[in-house]
PDB file of C-alpha atoms in Angstrom:
ATOM      1  CA  MET A 165      53.915 -99.114 128.695  1.00 47.00           C
ATOM      2  CA  PRO A 166      56.235-102.509 128.610  1.00 52.00           C
ATOM      3  CA  ILE A 167      53.879-105.760 128.248  1.00 53.00           C
ATOM      4  CA  ALA A 168      54.526-107.066 132.029  1.00 51.00           C
ATOM      5  CA  GLY A 169      53.119-103.834 133.206  1.00 51.00           C
ATOM      6  CA  ARG A 170      50.589-104.063 130.639  1.00 52.00           C
ATOM      7  CA  LEU A 171      50.060-107.616 131.918  1.00 49.00           C
ATOM      8  CA  ALA A 172      49.544-106.763 135.431  1.00 47.00           C
ATOM      9  CA  LEU A 173      47.247-104.216 134.719  1.00 46.00           C
ATOM     10  CA  LEU A 174      45.177-106.508 132.562  1.00 49.00           C
ATOM     11  CA  ALA A 175      44.728-108.668 135.267  1.00 46.00           C
ATOM     12  CA  GLY A 176      43.706-105.658 137.597  1.00 44.00           C
ATOM     13  CA  VAL A 177      40.714-105.035 134.872  1.00 40.00           C
ATOM     14  CA  ALA A 178      40.588-109.050 134.956  1.00 43.00           C
ATOM     15  CA  LEU A 179      39.517-109.351 138.386  1.00 38.00           C
ATOM     16  CA  ALA A 180      37.487-106.505 139.140  1.00 34.00           C
ATOM     17  CA  LEU A 181      35.407-107.636 136.230  1.00 34.00           C
ATOM     18  CA  ILE A 182      35.197-111.026 136.880  1.00 33.00           C
ATOM     19  CA  SER A 183      34.125-110.295 140.414  1.00 31.00           C
ATOM     20  CA  VAL A 184      31.494-107.745 139.187  1.00 30.00           C
ATOM     21  CA  ALA A 185      29.979-110.332 136.061  1.00 33.00           C
ATOM     22  CA  GLY A 186      30.496-113.133 138.159  1.00 34.00           C
ATOM     23  CA  CYS A 187      31.172-115.332 135.543  1.00 35.00           C
ATOM     24  CA  ALA A 188      33.968-116.783 133.221  1.00 38.00           C
ATOM     25  CA  PRO A 189      35.680-116.055 130.750  1.00 40.00           C
ATOM     26  CA  LEU A 190      34.212-117.250 127.155  1.00 41.00           C
ATOM     27  CA  GLY A 191      36.201-116.624 124.379  1.00 49.00           C
ATOM     28  CA  ARG A 192      34.976-112.911 123.160  1.00 53.00           C
ATOM     29  CA  LEU A 193      32.173-112.961 125.812  1.00 51.00           C
ATOM     30  CA  SER A 194      34.652-112.400 128.492  1.00 55.00           C
ATOM     31  CA  PRO A 195      35.243-109.383 129.914  1.00 52.00           C
ATOM     32  CA  THR A 196      38.772-109.373 129.088  1.00 60.00           C
ATOM     33  CA  HIS A 197      38.712-109.889 125.966  1.00 69.00           C
ATOM     34  CA  TYR A 198      39.423-106.114 124.995  1.00 71.00           C
ATOM     35  CA  TRP A 199      41.786-105.376 127.437  1.00 68.00           C
ATOM     36  CA  GLU A 200      43.921-108.720 126.614  1.00 76.00           C
ATOM     37  CA  ARG A 201      44.065-108.283 123.002  1.00 76.00           C
ATOM     38  CA  THR A 202      45.191-104.503 123.488  1.00 80.00           C
ATOM     39  CA  SER A 203      48.244-105.793 126.159  1.00 81.00           C
ATOM     40  CA  LEU A 204      49.335-108.221 123.770  1.00 89.00           C
ATOM     41  CA  PHE A 205      49.244-106.563 120.607  1.00 94.00           C
ATOM     42  CA  GLN A 206      50.874-103.334 120.388  1.00 94.00           C
ATOM     43  CA  PRO A 207      51.354-102.528 116.431  1.00 96.00           C
ATOM     44  CA  ASN A 208      52.832 -99.438 114.822  1.00 96.00           C
ATOM     45  CA  LYS A 209      50.942 -98.601 111.694  1.00 97.00           C
ATOM     46  CA  TYR A 210      52.273 -97.011 108.698  1.00 97.00           C
ATOM     47  CA  PRO A 211      53.917 -94.970 108.133  1.00 96.00           C
ATOM     48  CA  ALA A 212      55.135 -94.980 112.182  1.00 96.00           C
ATOM     49  CA  GLY A 213      58.623 -96.764 111.564  1.00 95.00           C
ATOM     50  CA  GLU A 214      62.135 -96.150 109.324  1.00 94.00           C
ATOM     51  CA  TRP A 215      60.810 -97.110 106.043  1.00 95.00           C
ATOM     52  CA  ASN A 216      63.282 -95.915 103.618  1.00 91.00           C
ATOM     53  CA  GLN A 217      65.958 -98.163 104.665  1.00 83.00           C
ATOM     54  CA  THR A 218      69.830 -97.798 103.724  1.00 79.00           C
ATOM     55  CA  THR A 219      70.811-100.973 105.290  1.00 79.00           C
ATOM     56  CA  VAL A 220      69.528-103.480 103.971  1.00 82.00           C
ATOM     57  CA  LEU A 221      68.135-103.323 100.058  1.00 86.00           C
ATOM     58  CA  VAL A 222      64.161-104.471 100.203  1.00 93.00           C
ATOM     59  CA  GLU A 223      61.499-105.993  98.325  1.00 95.00           C
ATOM     60  CA  ASP A 224      57.429-105.173  99.249  1.00 97.00           C
ATOM     61  CA  ALA A 225      55.754-108.431  99.496  1.00 98.00           C
ATOM     62  CA  TYR A 226      52.242-108.067  98.928  1.00 98.00           C
ATOM     63  CA  PHE A 227      49.545-111.339  99.419  1.00 98.00           C
ATOM     64  CA  GLY A 228      46.909-112.027 101.499  1.00 98.00           C
ATOM     65  CA  ALA A 229      45.510-114.667 104.237  1.00 98.00           C
ATOM     66  CA  ALA A 230      42.627-117.174 103.622  1.00 97.00           C
ATOM     67  CA  ASP A 231      40.470-115.000 105.130  1.00 97.00           C
ATOM     68  CA  GLY A 232      41.088-112.168 102.530  1.00 98.00           C
ATOM     69  CA  THR A 233      43.394-109.758 105.265  1.00 98.00           C
ATOM     70  CA  LYS A 234      45.943-108.047 102.861  1.00 98.00           C
ATOM     71  CA  LEU A 235      49.659-108.149 104.295  1.00 98.00           C
ATOM     72  CA  HIS A 236      52.419-106.935 103.848  1.00 98.00           C
ATOM     73  CA  GLY A 237      56.272-108.435 104.553  1.00 98.00           C
ATOM     74  CA  TRP A 238      59.612-107.337 103.204  1.00 98.00           C
ATOM     75  CA  TYR A 239      61.690-109.418 100.941  1.00 98.00           C
ATOM     76  CA  VAL A 240      65.413-109.401 100.689  1.00 97.00           C
ATOM     77  CA  ARG A 241      66.653-112.032  97.832  1.00 96.00           C
ATOM     78  CA  ASN A 242      70.179-114.143  98.027  1.00 96.00           C
ATOM     79  CA  PRO A 243      71.357-115.316  94.822  1.00 95.00           C
ATOM     80  CA  GLN A 244      72.516-118.748  96.489  1.00 96.00           C
ATOM     81  CA  PRO A 245      70.718-119.114  99.145  1.00 98.00           C
ATOM     82  CA  LYS A 246      71.815-121.681 101.781  1.00 98.00           C
ATOM     83  CA  ALA A 247      67.836-121.610 102.975  1.00 98.00           C
ATOM     84  CA  HIS A 248      65.004-119.294 102.775  1.00 98.00           C
ATOM     85  CA  ALA A 249      63.475-117.778 105.513  1.00 98.00           C
ATOM     86  CA  LEU A 250      60.396-116.983 106.848  1.00 98.00           C
ATOM     87  CA  VAL A 251      60.889-113.955 109.735  1.00 98.00           C
ATOM     88  CA  MET A 252      58.210-113.219 112.737  1.00 98.00           C
ATOM     89  CA  HIS A 253      58.787-110.614 115.192  1.00 97.00           C
ATOM     90  CA  GLY A 254      57.327-110.107 118.773  1.00 96.00           C
ATOM     91  CA  ASN A 255      54.255-107.859 120.012  1.00 95.00           C
ATOM     92  CA  ALA A 256      55.103-104.197 118.945  1.00 95.00           C
ATOM     93  CA  GLY A 257      56.268-101.963 116.529  1.00 96.00           C
ATOM     94  CA  ASN A 258      56.592-103.269 112.803  1.00 97.00           C
ATOM     95  CA  VAL A 259      58.857-105.060 109.965  1.00 97.00           C
ATOM     96  CA  THR A 260      60.895-102.052 110.246  1.00 96.00           C
ATOM     97  CA  LEU A 261      62.692-102.997 113.330  1.00 95.00           C
ATOM     98  CA  MET A 262      63.926-105.674 111.851  1.00 96.00           C
ATOM     99  CA  ALA A 263      65.949-104.065 109.140  1.00 95.00           C
ATOM    100  CA  GLU A 264      69.013-104.925 110.996  1.00 95.00           C
ATOM    101  CA  THR A 265      67.866-108.522 111.569  1.00 96.00           C
ATOM    102  CA  ILE A 266      67.265-108.673 107.377  1.00 97.00           C
ATOM    103  CA  ARG A 267      70.387-107.575 107.109  1.00 96.00           C
ATOM    104  CA  THR A 268      72.508-109.847 109.040  1.00 97.00           C
ATOM    105  CA  LEU A 269      70.342-112.869 107.978  1.00 98.00           C
ATOM    106  CA  ASN A 270      71.283-112.353 104.636  1.00 97.00           C
ATOM    107  CA  HIS A 271      74.616-110.289 104.484  1.00 96.00           C
ATOM    108  CA  ARG A 272      76.131-113.067 107.035  1.00 97.00           C
ATOM    109  CA  HIS A 273      74.558-115.976 106.720  1.00 98.00           C
ATOM    110  CA  GLN A 274      73.366-116.028 102.915  1.00 98.00           C
ATOM    111  CA  LEU A 275      69.354-116.279 103.310  1.00 98.00           C
ATOM    112  CA  SER A 276      66.771-115.526 101.035  1.00 98.00           C
ATOM    113  CA  VAL A 277      64.362-113.190 103.843  1.00 98.00           C
ATOM    114  CA  LEU A 278      60.661-112.709 104.124  1.00 98.00           C
ATOM    115  CA  ALA A 279      59.474-110.560 107.384  1.00 98.00           C
ATOM    116  CA  LEU A 280      56.380-110.703 107.728  1.00 98.00           C
ATOM    117  CA  ASP A 281      54.063-107.764 109.307  1.00 98.00           C
ATOM    118  CA  TYR A 282      51.137-109.734 110.834  1.00 98.00           C
ATOM    119  CA  ARG A 283      47.594-108.370 110.488  1.00 98.00           C
ATOM    120  CA  GLY A 284      47.534-104.567 111.702  1.00 97.00           C
ATOM    121  CA  TYR A 285      50.878-103.939 111.786  1.00 98.00           C
ATOM    122  CA  GLY A 286      53.064-102.110 109.469  1.00 98.00           C
ATOM    123  CA  ARG A 287      51.191-101.930 106.153  1.00 98.00           C
ATOM    124  CA  SER A 288      48.897-105.027 106.702  1.00 98.00           C
ATOM    125  CA  GLU A 289      45.851-104.483 106.884  1.00 98.00           C
ATOM    126  CA  GLY A 290      42.991-105.772 109.907  1.00 97.00           C
ATOM    127  CA  THR A 291      42.912-106.368 113.410  1.00 95.00           C
ATOM    128  CA  PRO A 292      45.596-108.788 115.433  1.00 96.00           C
ATOM    129  CA  SER A 293      44.360-111.951 117.204  1.00 94.00           C
ATOM    130  CA  GLU A 294      45.650-115.516 117.879  1.00 95.00           C
ATOM    131  CA  ALA A 295      44.247-116.863 115.143  1.00 96.00           C
ATOM    132  CA  GLY A 296      44.269-114.195 112.488  1.00 97.00           C
ATOM    133  CA  ILE A 297      48.484-114.279 113.294  1.00 98.00           C
ATOM    134  CA  LEU A 298      48.705-118.110 112.868  1.00 98.00           C
ATOM    135  CA  GLN A 299      47.211-117.463 109.252  1.00 98.00           C
ATOM    136  CA  ASP A 300      48.749-114.634 108.234  1.00 98.00           C
ATOM    137  CA  ALA A 301      52.330-116.782 108.940  1.00 98.00           C
ATOM    138  CA  ARG A 302      51.096-119.378 106.719  1.00 98.00           C
ATOM    139  CA  ALA A 303      49.677-116.871 103.559  1.00 98.00           C
ATOM    140  CA  ALA A 304      53.355-115.508 104.169  1.00 98.00           C
ATOM    141  CA  ARG A 305      54.845-119.026 104.195  1.00 98.00           C
ATOM    142  CA  ARG A 306      53.425-119.514 100.959  1.00 98.00           C
ATOM    143  CA  TRP A 307      54.415-116.287  98.959  1.00 98.00           C
ATOM    144  CA  LEU A 308      58.038-117.247 100.200  1.00 98.00           C
ATOM    145  CA  ALA A 309      57.817-120.857  98.828  1.00 98.00           C
ATOM    146  CA  LYS A 310      56.215-119.601  95.404  1.00 97.00           C
ATOM    147  CA  LYS A 311      58.764-116.759  95.075  1.00 97.00           C
ATOM    148  CA  GLU A 312      61.545-119.007  95.650  1.00 97.00           C
ATOM    149  CA  GLY A 313      60.296-122.103  93.910  1.00 97.00           C
ATOM    150  CA  ILE A 314      60.666-124.090  96.898  1.00 97.00           C
ATOM    151  CA  ALA A 315      57.752-126.463  99.023  1.00 97.00           C
ATOM    152  CA  GLU A 316      56.267-124.452 101.713  1.00 97.00           C
ATOM    153  CA  GLN A 317      57.740-127.199 104.074  1.00 97.00           C
ATOM    154  CA  ASP A 318      61.434-126.656 103.044  1.00 98.00           C
ATOM    155  CA  VAL A 319      60.896-122.773 104.331  1.00 98.00           C
ATOM    156  CA  LEU A 320      63.258-121.922 107.333  1.00 98.00           C
ATOM    157  CA  LEU A 321      60.712-120.484 110.219  1.00 98.00           C
ATOM    158  CA  MET A 322      62.359-117.805 112.691  1.00 98.00           C
ATOM    159  CA  GLY A 323      60.633-116.039 115.083  1.00 98.00           C
ATOM    160  CA  GLN A 324      61.558-114.260 118.273  1.00 97.00           C
ATOM    161  CA  SER A 325      59.372-113.497 121.044  1.00 97.00           C
ATOM    162  CA  LEU A 326      55.838-113.640 119.958  1.00 97.00           C
ATOM    163  CA  GLY A 327      56.643-114.743 116.494  1.00 98.00           C
ATOM    164  CA  GLY A 328      58.530-117.840 118.335  1.00 98.00           C
ATOM    165  CA  GLY A 329      54.995-118.647 119.262  1.00 98.00           C
ATOM    166  CA  VAL A 330      53.792-117.926 115.844  1.00 98.00           C
ATOM    167  CA  ALA A 331      56.929-120.228 114.219  1.00 98.00           C
ATOM    168  CA  VAL A 332      56.084-122.932 116.619  1.00 98.00           C
ATOM    169  CA  ASP A 333      52.213-123.557 115.684  1.00 98.00           C
ATOM    170  CA  LEU A 334      53.315-123.572 111.928  1.00 98.00           C
ATOM    171  CA  ALA A 335      56.102-125.936 112.198  1.00 98.00           C
ATOM    172  CA  ALA A 336      54.561-128.184 114.915  1.00 97.00           C
ATOM    173  CA  SER A 337      51.512-128.025 112.755  1.00 97.00           C
ATOM    174  CA  ASP A 338      53.083-128.594 109.268  1.00 95.00           C
ATOM    175  CA  GLY A 339      56.378-129.392 109.447  1.00 96.00           C
ATOM    176  CA  ALA A 340      59.199-126.771 108.208  1.00 98.00           C
ATOM    177  CA  ARG A 341      62.996-127.395 107.182  1.00 98.00           C
ATOM    178  CA  GLY A 342      64.299-126.266 110.475  1.00 98.00           C
ATOM    179  CA  LEU A 343      62.973-123.684 113.437  1.00 98.00           C
ATOM    180  CA  VAL A 344      65.165-121.266 115.263  1.00 98.00           C
ATOM    181  CA  LEU A 345      63.231-119.584 118.445  1.00 98.00           C
ATOM    182  CA  ALA A 346      64.652-116.512 120.197  1.00 98.00           C
ATOM    183  CA  GLY A 347      63.295-114.993 123.628  1.00 97.00           C
ATOM    184  CA  THR A 348      60.084-117.185 122.883  1.00 97.00           C
ATOM    185  CA  PHE A 349      57.870-118.562 125.928  1.00 97.00           C
ATOM    186  CA  THR A 350      55.926-121.548 126.602  1.00 98.00           C
ATOM    187  CA  SER A 351      52.210-119.959 126.857  1.00 96.00           C
ATOM    188  CA  ILE A 352      50.830-116.585 126.856  1.00 93.00           C
ATOM    189  CA  PRO A 353      49.163-117.686 130.063  1.00 93.00           C
ATOM    190  CA  ASP A 354      52.758-118.767 131.602  1.00 94.00           C
ATOM    191  CA  VAL A 355      54.447-115.707 130.522  1.00 93.00           C
ATOM    192  CA  ALA A 356      51.004-113.946 132.804  1.00 89.00           C
ATOM    193  CA  GLN A 357      51.433-116.223 135.642  1.00 90.00           C
ATOM    194  CA  HIS A 358      54.861-115.110 135.579  1.00 90.00           C
ATOM    195  CA  HIS A 359      54.422-111.285 136.022  1.00 89.00           C
ATOM    196  CA  VAL A 360      50.765-111.690 137.794  1.00 86.00           C
ATOM    197  CA  SER A 361      50.866-114.415 140.073  1.00 84.00           C
ATOM    198  CA  TRP A 362      47.785-114.014 142.083  1.00 85.00           C
ATOM    199  CA  LEU A 363      45.550-114.492 139.433  1.00 84.00           C
ATOM    200  CA  PRO A 364      44.683-118.065 137.618  1.00 84.00           C
ATOM    201  CA  MET A 365      45.768-116.580 134.293  1.00 81.00           C
ATOM    202  CA  LYS A 366      45.450-119.840 132.374  1.00 81.00           C
ATOM    203  CA  ARG A 367      41.706-119.596 133.505  1.00 83.00           C
ATOM    204  CA  LEU A 368      41.223-115.673 132.822  1.00 84.00           C
ATOM    205  CA  LEU A 369      43.351-115.550 129.289  1.00 87.00           C
ATOM    206  CA  THR A 370      41.645-116.362 126.055  1.00 88.00           C
ATOM    207  CA  THR A 371      44.776-116.096 124.035  1.00 90.00           C
ATOM    208  CA  LYS A 372      47.053-119.357 124.338  1.00 93.00           C
ATOM    209  CA  MET A 373      49.985-119.548 122.380  1.00 96.00           C
ATOM    210  CA  ASP A 374      50.447-122.873 123.515  1.00 97.00           C
ATOM    211  CA  SER A 375      53.794-123.660 122.335  1.00 98.00           C
ATOM    212  CA  ILE A 376      55.213-125.964 125.137  1.00 98.00           C
ATOM    213  CA  SER A 377      52.163-128.490 124.382  1.00 97.00           C
ATOM    214  CA  LYS A 378      52.731-128.021 120.453  1.00 98.00           C
ATOM    215  CA  ILE A 379      56.170-128.128 119.721  1.00 98.00           C
ATOM    216  CA  LYS A 380      55.902-131.934 120.780  1.00 97.00           C
ATOM    217  CA  ASN A 381      54.772-132.344 117.719  1.00 97.00           C
ATOM    218  CA  TYR A 382      57.788-131.029 115.598  1.00 97.00           C
ATOM    219  CA  ARG A 383      60.419-133.368 115.008  1.00 96.00           C
ATOM    220  CA  GLY A 384      62.559-131.202 112.790  1.00 97.00           C
ATOM    221  CA  PRO A 385      65.858-129.491 113.714  1.00 98.00           C
ATOM    222  CA  LEU A 386      65.672-126.638 116.552  1.00 98.00           C
ATOM    223  CA  LEU A 387      68.164-123.754 117.391  1.00 98.00           C
ATOM    224  CA  LEU A 388      66.270-122.221 120.288  1.00 98.00           C
ATOM    225  CA  ALA A 389      68.404-118.716 122.438  1.00 98.00           C
ATOM    226  CA  HIS A 390      67.149-117.284 125.018  1.00 98.00           C
ATOM    227  CA  GLY A 391      68.878-114.433 127.670  1.00 97.00           C
ATOM    228  CA  ASP A 392      68.889-115.774 131.497  1.00 97.00           C
ATOM    229  CA  ALA A 393      68.627-112.069 132.226  1.00 97.00           C
ATOM    230  CA  ASP A 394      64.966-111.927 130.183  1.00 96.00           C
ATOM    231  CA  GLU A 395      62.759-109.386 132.536  1.00 95.00           C
ATOM    232  CA  VAL A 396      59.574-110.397 129.832  1.00 95.00           C
ATOM    233  CA  ILE A 397      59.966-114.491 129.083  1.00 96.00           C
ATOM    234  CA  PRO A 398      61.868-116.031 132.136  1.00 97.00           C
ATOM    235  CA  TYR A 399      64.536-118.058 131.078  1.00 97.00           C
ATOM    236  CA  GLN A 400      62.988-120.957 132.412  1.00 98.00           C
ATOM    237  CA  GLN A 401      60.405-120.798 129.864  1.00 98.00           C
ATOM    238  CA  GLY A 402      63.054-121.058 127.690  1.00 98.00           C
ATOM    239  CA  LEU A 403      64.613-123.916 129.020  1.00 98.00           C
ATOM    240  CA  ASP A 404      61.367-125.709 129.534  1.00 98.00           C
ATOM    241  CA  LEU A 405      60.296-125.591 125.805  1.00 98.00           C
ATOM    242  CA  PHE A 406      63.997-126.278 124.814  1.00 98.00           C
ATOM    243  CA  ASN A 407      63.365-129.423 126.944  1.00 98.00           C
ATOM    244  CA  ALA A 408      59.663-130.245 125.496  1.00 98.00           C
ATOM    245  CA  ALA A 409      60.993-130.419 122.166  1.00 97.00           C
ATOM    246  CA  ALA A 410      60.529-133.714 120.156  1.00 95.00           C
ATOM    247  CA  SER A 411      63.307-133.057 118.027  1.00 94.00           C
ATOM    248  CA  THR A 412      66.488-135.281 118.584  1.00 93.00           C
ATOM    249  CA  ASP A 413      68.379-132.600 116.950  1.00 97.00           C
ATOM    250  CA  LYS A 414      68.153-129.346 118.667  1.00 98.00           C
ATOM    251  CA  ARG A 415      70.487-127.330 120.764  1.00 98.00           C
ATOM    252  CA  MET A 416      69.946-123.877 122.929  1.00 98.00           C
ATOM    253  CA  ILE A 417      72.476-120.816 123.243  1.00 98.00           C
ATOM    254  CA  THR A 418      72.292-119.197 126.434  1.00 97.00           C
ATOM    255  CA  ASN A 419      72.644-115.100 126.139  1.00 97.00           C
ATOM    256  CA  PHE A 420      74.709-114.781 129.261  1.00 97.00           C
ATOM    257  CA  GLY A 421      73.417-111.545 130.876  1.00 97.00           C
ATOM    258  CA  GLY A 422      70.930-111.243 128.303  1.00 97.00           C
ATOM    259  CA  LYS A 423      67.788-109.218 128.503  1.00 97.00           C
ATOM    260  CA  HIS A 424      64.446-109.806 126.200  1.00 96.00           C
ATOM    261  CA  ASN A 425      65.452-107.218 123.916  1.00 94.00           C
ATOM    262  CA  ASP A 426      69.325-107.462 123.836  1.00 96.00           C
ATOM    263  CA  PRO A 427      71.773-108.688 121.028  1.00 94.00           C
ATOM    264  CA  LEU A 428      72.039-112.057 120.893  1.00 95.00           C
ATOM    265  CA  PRO A 429      76.189-113.176 121.058  1.00 94.00           C
ATOM    266  CA  ASP A 430      78.451-114.055 118.180  1.00 96.00           C
ATOM    267  CA  GLU A 431      78.189-117.358 120.042  1.00 97.00           C
ATOM    268  CA  TYR A 432      74.742-117.607 118.408  1.00 98.00           C
ATOM    269  CA  ARG A 433      75.730-116.451 115.123  1.00 98.00           C
ATOM    270  CA  GLN A 434      78.195-119.396 114.751  1.00 98.00           C
ATOM    271  CA  ALA A 435      75.885-121.756 115.768  1.00 98.00           C
ATOM    272  CA  LEU A 436      73.280-120.446 113.300  1.00 98.00           C
ATOM    273  CA  ASP A 437      75.921-120.813 110.489  1.00 98.00           C
ATOM    274  CA  GLN A 438      76.421-124.269 112.133  1.00 98.00           C
ATOM    275  CA  PHE A 439      72.486-125.461 112.284  1.00 98.00           C
ATOM    276  CA  ILE A 440      72.125-123.474 108.555  1.00 98.00           C
ATOM    277  CA  ALA A 441      75.008-125.950 106.874  1.00 98.00           C
ATOM    278  CA  LYS A 442      73.115-129.483 108.607  1.00 98.00           C
ATOM    279  CA  LEU A 443      69.728-128.370 107.448  1.00 98.00           C
ATOM    280  CA  PRO A 444      68.544-131.284 105.511  1.00 97.00           C
ATOM    281  CA  PRO A 445      68.441-130.718 101.520  1.00 96.00           C
ATOM    282  CA  LEU A 446      65.518-129.479  99.870  1.00 96.00           C
ATOM    283  CA  SER A 447      62.432-131.903  99.328  1.00 89.00           C
ATOM    284  CA  THR A 448      62.387-130.699  95.964  1.00 64.00           C
ATOM    285  CA  GLN A 449      64.175-129.051  93.318  1.00 51.00           C
ATOM    286  CA  GLN A 450      64.155-125.601  93.054  1.00 53.00           C
ATOM    287  CA  THR A 451      61.906-124.654  90.296  1.00 47.00           C
ATOM    288  CA  ALA A 452      61.894-120.824  88.096  1.00 42.00           C
ATOM    289  CA  VAL A 453      61.330-118.192  90.504  1.00 46.00           C
ATOM    290  CA  ALA A 454      57.607-117.556  90.442  1.00 44.00           C
ATOM    291  CA  THR A 455      55.612-114.683  89.008  1.00 42.00           C
ATOM    292  CA  GLY A 456      52.300-112.639  89.086  1.00 45.00           C
ATOM    293  CA  GLU A 457      52.729-111.376  93.127  1.00 44.00           C
ATOM    294  CA  GLU A 458      52.431-108.106  93.362  1.00 45.00           C
ATOM    295  CA  ILE A 459      56.258-106.845  94.698  1.00 40.00           C
ATOM    296  CA  VAL A 460      57.412-103.409  94.311  1.00 39.00           C
ATOM    297  CA  THR A 461      60.826-102.662  94.766  1.00 35.00           C
ATOM    298  CA  GLU A 462      61.816 -99.450  97.132  1.00 42.00           C
ATOM    299  CA  ARG A 463      65.987 -98.696  96.715  1.00 32.00           C
TER     300      ARG A 463
END
């Protein structure tokens, strides 16, 4: 079921349960907690997906989150990278859906790329939650920085939809060499409110992903793209997020007629090339590629 339909179902369940319980949701004690989690996070666990890729040669990256959760991602090295990108996908599927994106970023845009599967997705262990996937992104950034021999703040953060919210949190909290967002929301309750206008979703939902508040704390380069026919996350939320960003070096690309999962136009690709070319220099000199991580190459 599409996320909009799931949110509507969630709202109906929330209203029924709250009227029975007679209390406001309180984190895990919330009567909507289970329904909220299963509506927002729709992972495909391994072996679901096309894991034997032919369009891009990937390496399996294995690393652990701070709480010990074992995580997985796909890594592709560029011998002369213009930047080093951590890429975070949306709320459904797993990293295999990003094969073409990884190939394009690596070949056309000349990036070294790590695409993360959050906990519970693909080969990553655990169960997804807001706090958990934010922790996963930090672990992935740390792995990529060590692998490429750069500082963690020199990683380029890229996120689509839910992954955009994860990227905003990481950039706003710790900084980044650059931030690239596509189809990203102002907050999860704002998305829910758009689809279910007759319920107070900010009060009901325990998952916040409050990107519009967080992005005010990020001052680095920003490139944001959004389709003006996005049926999942309204185009206005993309505009609001862009306007709220404190960065003085920011640009927004409108995908005219584009829906949530439609390919981005060539204008975006050109803008991304320009964005990468203007990124600030690395804060530290690159060192030898780190060793000691568990890396298995798949051909």
